[in-house]
Amino acid sequence: MGVRPRRFRAVVLDGQKGCTVQVPFDPSEEWGELPTEVVYQRVRGVPVRGKLEGESFDSWIILRWKKHFLLLDDTVLRASTLAPGELASIEVAPRSAVPKD
């Protein structure tokens, strides 16, 4: 895609559907219009590839309550040794959506 990864720091939040971090930018303003896919129910997300404390992962940035959030799964959280309430170093860039199995 030719876009540069975006780095930021954010606190890990314990949400209703799992852990997230609030993203301090709008992905479409940062990287231009991007394809989205349904992450769960009708919530659409921008597919991203990133690093959390140096641990690689694939995930989505979603829009909820007029704020952008990066979804974090348990595997990358365990590998990074982070827990809710802790400050994380994050790097993300858009990725191509992968068809679901």
Coordinates of C-alpha atoms in Angstrom, one line a residue:
M1 CA 0.0 0.0 0.0
G2 CA 3.0 2.3 0.4
V3 CA 1.8 3.9 3.7
R4 CA 3.9 4.5 6.7
P5 CA 3.2 2.7 10.0
R6 CA 1.9 4.9 12.8
R7 CA 3.5 4.7 16.2
F8 CA 1.8 5.8 19.5
R9 CA 1.5 5.0 23.2
A10 CA -1.8 4.2 24.8
V11 CA -3.3 2.6 27.9
V12 CA -4.7 -1.0 27.5
L13 CA -8.4 -0.8 28.2
D14 CA -10.5 -3.8 29.4
G15 CA -13.6 -3.7 27.3
Q16 CA -16.9 -5.6 27.1
K17 CA -15.6 -7.7 24.1
G18 CA -11.9 -7.9 25.2
C19 CA -9.0 -5.5 25.5
T20 CA -8.4 -2.5 23.3
V21 CA -6.4 0.7 23.1
Q22 CA -7.8 4.1 22.0
V23 CA -6.2 5.1 18.7
P24 CA -5.2 8.8 18.7
F25 CA -5.9 9.3 15.0
D26 CA -8.5 8.7 12.3
P27 CA -7.2 5.9 10.0
S28 CA -8.9 7.4 6.9
E29 CA -7.3 10.8 7.5
E30 CA -3.9 9.2 8.2
W31 CA -3.9 6.7 5.4
G32 CA -6.7 7.6 3.0
E33 CA -9.9 5.7 2.4
L34 CA -9.4 2.0 3.3
P35 CA -11.4 -1.1 2.8
T36 CA -13.3 -2.4 5.9
E37 CA -14.7 -5.7 6.9
V38 CA -17.3 -6.7 9.5
V39 CA -15.4 -7.6 12.7
Y40 CA -18.4 -8.7 14.8
Q41 CA -22.1 -8.2 14.4
R42 CA -22.4 -5.1 12.1
V43 CA -19.3 -3.3 13.4
R44 CA -16.8 -2.7 10.6
G45 CA -13.1 -2.4 11.1
V46 CA -10.0 -1.4 9.2
P47 CA -7.6 -4.4 9.0
V48 CA -4.2 -3.5 10.4
R49 CA -0.9 -5.3 11.1
G50 CA 1.1 -4.1 14.0
K51 CA 3.4 -4.5 16.9
L52 CA 2.5 -4.3 20.6
E53 CA 5.7 -3.9 22.7
G54 CA 7.5 -5.5 19.7
E55 CA 5.1 -8.5 19.4
S56 CA 3.6 -8.8 15.9
F57 CA -0.2 -9.1 15.4
D58 CA -3.0 -8.7 13.0
S59 CA -6.2 -6.9 14.1
W60 CA -8.7 -4.2 13.3
I61 CA -9.3 -0.5 14.2
I62 CA -13.0 0.1 14.8
L63 CA -15.1 3.2 15.4
R64 CA -17.2 3.2 18.6
W65 CA -18.7 6.3 20.4
K66 CA -17.0 8.6 17.8
K67 CA -13.5 7.2 18.9
H68 CA -11.2 4.8 17.2
F69 CA -10.1 1.6 19.0
L70 CA -7.5 -1.1 18.2
L71 CA -8.7 -4.5 19.2
L72 CA -6.1 -6.6 21.1
D73 CA -6.5 -10.4 21.4
D74 CA -5.4 -12.4 24.4
T75 CA -2.5 -14.0 22.5
V76 CA -0.6 -10.8 21.8
L77 CA -1.4 -9.4 25.3
R78 CA 0.1 -12.5 26.9
A79 CA 3.2 -12.3 24.6
S80 CA 3.7 -8.6 25.4
T81 CA 3.1 -9.3 29.2
L82 CA 0.8 -6.3 29.3
A83 CA -2.4 -6.1 31.3
P84 CA -5.4 -3.6 31.4
G85 CA -4.4 -0.3 32.8
E86 CA -0.8 -0.5 31.6
L87 CA 0.8 1.9 29.0
A88 CA 1.7 0.2 25.7
S89 CA 3.9 1.1 22.8
I90 CA 2.1 0.3 19.5
E91 CA 2.9 0.5 15.8
V92 CA 0.1 -0.1 13.2
A93 CA -0.3 0.0 9.4
P94 CA -3.1 -1.0 7.2
R95 CA -3.1 -4.6 5.8
S96 CA -5.1 -6.4 3.2
A97 CA -8.2 -8.1 4.5
V98 CA -7.8 -11.8 4.7
P99 CA -10.8 -14.0 3.8
K100 CA -12.3 -15.8 6.8
D101 CA -12.0 -19.6 6.8

